C-alpha cells in the first residue's frame, strides 16, 4: 500500500512555481539576454565596448562609491550592533526594528531620490550650502550606505552576542587598556562578519 505524502506547507508547489517565475522574469531573463548579446560580439568588439570612456567611468563610479559605502558601513554597522548588544536603553527595540527599514521600503531608490533631491527633506537642507546630493557620487554612496548597513549590523550582532566576556575580563585583569582589548580580543572575532 502506497502512503500519500502530506506536505508540511500547503500550496508549496504553487508558491514555488510563482517564486521561480518571478525570479526568471526579474533576474534570469535579463542575465540571459546579456549573455546572448555579449556572445554575438567578437573578442575585439567586446573589449571595445567595455573599454569605452563612458563604461570605464561607470566602473569607476561604481567601485569608488561601493568602497566608500563599505568603509562607512563597516564602522557604523559595528557601532550600531555594539550599542544594540552591549547597552540597555529606552527605545532599544524600536531602534533594533528600524535597522530593517531598507528591507521594508520596496521603493528605497525612489524614496532616497525624493529625500535627497533639491526639494526633498535632506536635499533642501544641503542645497542651502551648495551641496547637491541626488544623482551624484555622494547620493549613490548615501544610497549604498542606507541599503547596506542592515547587512553589516545583522552580521556582526550575533557574533557580539556570542562573544565570551571572560576573555575581555581576563585582558582587563592583566592590565590591558580598552583600546588594546578591542584590537586584540574583540576585533579578531568581528573581522570575518565585517569583511
GROMACS .gro file of C-alpha atoms in nm:
model
  195
    1UNK     CA    1   0.000   0.000   0.000
    2UNK     CA    2   0.136   0.340  -0.105
    3UNK     CA    3   0.141   0.611   0.159
    4UNK     CA    4   0.047   0.955   0.045
    5UNK     CA    5   0.300   1.219   0.137
    6UNK     CA    6   0.147   1.505   0.325
    7UNK     CA    7   0.324   1.832   0.278
    8UNK     CA    8   0.400   2.044   0.581
    9UNK     CA    9   0.341   2.361   0.383
   10UNK     CA   10   0.011   2.359   0.194
   11UNK     CA   11   0.036   2.505  -0.155
   12UNK     CA   12   0.413   2.464  -0.166
   13UNK     CA   13   0.416   2.368  -0.535
   14UNK     CA   14   0.214   2.673  -0.638
   15UNK     CA   15   0.418   2.918  -0.433
   16UNK     CA   16   0.744   2.766  -0.555
   17UNK     CA   17   0.621   2.798  -0.914
   18UNK     CA   18   0.529   3.164  -0.866
   19UNK     CA   19   0.864   3.233  -0.699
   20UNK     CA   20   1.064   3.068  -0.979
   21UNK     CA   21   0.858   3.253  -1.241
   22UNK     CA   22   0.919   3.590  -1.075
   23UNK     CA   23   1.289   3.511  -1.032
   24UNK     CA   24   1.307   3.426  -1.401
   25UNK     CA   25   1.135   3.746  -1.508
   26UNK     CA   26   1.330   3.977  -1.280
   27UNK     CA   27   1.676   3.818  -1.277
   28UNK     CA   28   1.736   3.527  -1.511
   29UNK     CA   29   1.589   3.666  -1.835
   30UNK     CA   30   1.788   3.994  -1.821
   31UNK     CA   31   2.105   3.799  -1.737
   32UNK     CA   32   2.040   3.557  -2.024
   33UNK     CA   33   1.987   3.844  -2.267
   34UNK     CA   34   2.315   3.996  -2.151
   35UNK     CA   35   2.497   3.667  -2.217
   36UNK     CA   36   2.329   3.624  -2.559
   37UNK     CA   37   2.411   3.982  -2.663
   38UNK     CA   38   2.772   3.951  -2.541
   39UNK     CA   39   2.822   3.619  -2.719
   40UNK     CA   40   2.728   3.779  -3.052
   41UNK     CA   41   3.023   4.015  -3.019
   42UNK     CA   42   3.370   3.912  -3.116
   43UNK     CA   43   3.651   3.935  -2.862
   44UNK     CA   44   3.780   4.259  -3.015
   45UNK     CA   45   3.433   4.417  -3.021
   46UNK     CA   46   3.368   4.303  -2.664
   47UNK     CA   47   3.684   4.474  -2.537
   48UNK     CA   48   3.599   4.786  -2.740
   49UNK     CA   49   3.261   4.802  -2.567
   50UNK     CA   50   3.388   4.753  -2.213
   51UNK     CA   51   3.679   4.997  -2.256
   52UNK     CA   52   3.473   5.289  -2.381
   53UNK     CA   53   3.519   5.606  -2.179
   54UNK     CA   54   3.159   5.606  -2.054
   55UNK     CA   55   3.174   5.240  -1.946
   56UNK     CA   56   3.508   5.288  -1.767
   57UNK     CA   57   3.363   5.594  -1.596
   58UNK     CA   58   3.065   5.392  -1.476
   59UNK     CA   59   3.301   5.122  -1.344
   60UNK     CA   60   3.498   5.391  -1.159
   61UNK     CA   61   3.187   5.545  -1.004
   62UNK     CA   62   3.053   5.204  -0.904
   63UNK     CA   63   3.375   5.087  -0.740
   64UNK     CA   64   3.464   5.415  -0.566
   65UNK     CA   65   3.114   5.465  -0.421
   66UNK     CA   66   3.086   5.099  -0.316
   67UNK     CA   67   3.427   5.116  -0.147
   68UNK     CA   68   3.337   5.436   0.040
   69UNK     CA   69   2.999   5.296   0.145
   70UNK     CA   70   3.164   4.973   0.261
   71UNK     CA   71   3.405   5.161   0.485
   72UNK     CA   72   3.126   5.371   0.637
   73UNK     CA   73   2.902   5.065   0.676
   74UNK     CA   74   3.176   4.867   0.848
   75UNK     CA   75   3.232   5.137   1.109
   76UNK     CA   76   2.871   5.244   1.157
   77UNK     CA   77   2.733   4.890   1.140
   78UNK     CA   78   2.980   4.782   1.409
   79UNK     CA   79   2.884   5.077   1.630
   80UNK     CA   80   2.514   5.010   1.576
   81UNK     CA   81   2.547   4.639   1.656
   82UNK     CA   82   2.768   4.717   1.957
   83UNK     CA   83   2.513   4.958   2.104
   84UNK     CA   84   2.226   4.715   2.048
   85UNK     CA   85   2.409   4.421   2.207
   86UNK     CA   86   2.602   4.586   2.490
   87UNK     CA   87   2.363   4.852   2.623
   88UNK     CA   88   2.008   4.870   2.755
   89UNK     CA   89   1.819   5.192   2.687
   90UNK     CA   90   1.462   5.311   2.624
   91UNK     CA   91   1.361   5.258   2.263
   92UNK     CA   92   1.614   4.980   2.204
   93UNK     CA   93   1.356   4.752   2.042
   94UNK     CA   94   1.239   5.034   1.813
   95UNK     CA   95   1.597   5.105   1.708
   96UNK     CA   96   1.654   4.733   1.653
   97UNK     CA   97   1.345   4.719   1.431
   98UNK     CA   98   1.444   5.032   1.237
   99UNK     CA   99   1.755   4.853   1.113
  100UNK     CA  100   1.523   4.656   0.885
  101UNK     CA  101   1.377   4.976   0.733
  102UNK     CA  102   1.566   4.948   0.400
  103UNK     CA  103   1.420   4.598   0.354
  104UNK     CA  104   1.068   4.723   0.426
  105UNK     CA  105   1.089   5.003   0.172
  106UNK     CA  106   1.036   4.828  -0.159
  107UNK     CA  107   1.099   5.151  -0.342
  108UNK     CA  108   1.410   5.254  -0.146
  109UNK     CA  109   1.569   5.412  -0.452
  110UNK     CA  110   1.266   5.629  -0.525
  111UNK     CA  111   1.234   5.723  -0.158
  112UNK     CA  112   1.600   5.818  -0.132
  113UNK     CA  113   1.589   6.017  -0.454
  114UNK     CA  114   1.288   6.217  -0.337
  115UNK     CA  115   1.453   6.277   0.001
  116UNK     CA  116   1.789   6.386  -0.142
  117UNK     CA  117   1.657   6.593  -0.436
  118UNK     CA  118   1.696   6.970  -0.405
  119UNK     CA  119   1.331   6.998  -0.293
  120UNK     CA  120   1.347   6.692  -0.063
  121UNK     CA  121   1.378   6.693   0.314
  122UNK     CA  122   1.752   6.616   0.325
  123UNK     CA  123   1.845   6.766  -0.012
  124UNK     CA  124   1.688   7.105   0.062
  125UNK     CA  125   1.900   7.139   0.378
  126UNK     CA  126   2.225   7.066   0.193
  127UNK     CA  127   2.118   7.275  -0.110
  128UNK     CA  128   2.141   7.585   0.112
  129UNK     CA  129   2.516   7.521   0.134
  130UNK     CA  130   2.550   7.446  -0.237
  131UNK     CA  131   2.581   7.069  -0.190
  132UNK     CA  132   2.389   6.860  -0.439
  133UNK     CA  133   2.320   6.502  -0.329
  134UNK     CA  134   2.074   6.343  -0.572
  135UNK     CA  135   2.227   6.197  -0.892
  136UNK     CA  136   2.585   6.247  -0.768
  137UNK     CA  137   2.857   6.021  -0.627
  138UNK     CA  138   2.759   6.145  -0.282
  139UNK     CA  139   2.397   6.041  -0.342
  140UNK     CA  140   2.500   5.699  -0.471
  141UNK     CA  141   2.722   5.647  -0.167
  142UNK     CA  142   2.440   5.761   0.063
  143UNK     CA  143   2.201   5.511  -0.101
  144UNK     CA  144   2.455   5.227  -0.072
  145UNK     CA  145   2.509   5.308   0.296
  146UNK     CA  146   2.134   5.313   0.359
  147UNK     CA  147   2.078   4.979   0.189
  148UNK     CA  148   2.396   4.809   0.317
  149UNK     CA  149   2.408   4.898   0.686
  150UNK     CA  150   2.145   4.640   0.791
  151UNK     CA  151   2.358   4.362   0.642
  152UNK     CA  152   2.663   4.468   0.845
  153UNK     CA  153   2.469   4.520   1.168
  154UNK     CA  154   2.289   4.186   1.135
  155UNK     CA  155   2.614   4.003   1.051
  156UNK     CA  156   2.804   4.149   1.349
  157UNK     CA  157   2.522   4.135   1.605
  158UNK     CA  158   2.513   3.754   1.660
  159UNK     CA  159   2.893   3.739   1.689
  160UNK     CA  160   2.888   4.009   1.956
  161UNK     CA  161   2.608   3.831   2.142
  162UNK     CA  162   2.802   3.504   2.150
  163UNK     CA  163   3.136   3.665   2.235
  164UNK     CA  164   3.258   3.530   2.568
  165UNK     CA  165   3.307   3.816   2.814
  166UNK     CA  166   3.563   3.619   3.015
  167UNK     CA  167   3.834   3.695   2.757
  168UNK     CA  168   3.775   4.067   2.789
  169UNK     CA  169   3.770   4.037   3.167
  170UNK     CA  170   4.097   3.839   3.164
  171UNK     CA  171   4.262   4.104   2.947
  172UNK     CA  172   4.131   4.377   3.178
  173UNK     CA  173   4.267   4.195   3.486
  174UNK     CA  174   4.606   4.166   3.315
  175UNK     CA  175   4.611   4.545   3.278
  176UNK     CA  176   4.512   4.590   2.914
  177UNK     CA  177   4.354   4.921   2.820
  178UNK     CA  178   4.011   4.925   2.646
  179UNK     CA  179   4.164   5.007   2.307
  180UNK     CA  180   4.404   4.715   2.328
  181UNK     CA  181   4.126   4.482   2.443
  182UNK     CA  182   3.918   4.583   2.143
  183UNK     CA  183   4.206   4.542   1.896
  184UNK     CA  184   4.344   4.214   2.030
  185UNK     CA  185   4.041   4.035   2.178
  186UNK     CA  186   3.721   4.161   2.015
  187UNK     CA  187   3.824   4.273   1.665
  188UNK     CA  188   3.971   3.937   1.553
  189UNK     CA  189   3.630   3.778   1.624
  190UNK     CA  190   3.444   4.055   1.442
  191UNK     CA  191   3.669   4.077   1.137
  192UNK     CA  192   3.507   3.794   0.936
  193UNK     CA  193   3.150   3.931   0.961
  194UNK     CA  194   3.275   4.285   0.899
  195UNK     CA  195   3.455   4.179   0.583
   0.00000   0.00000   0.00000
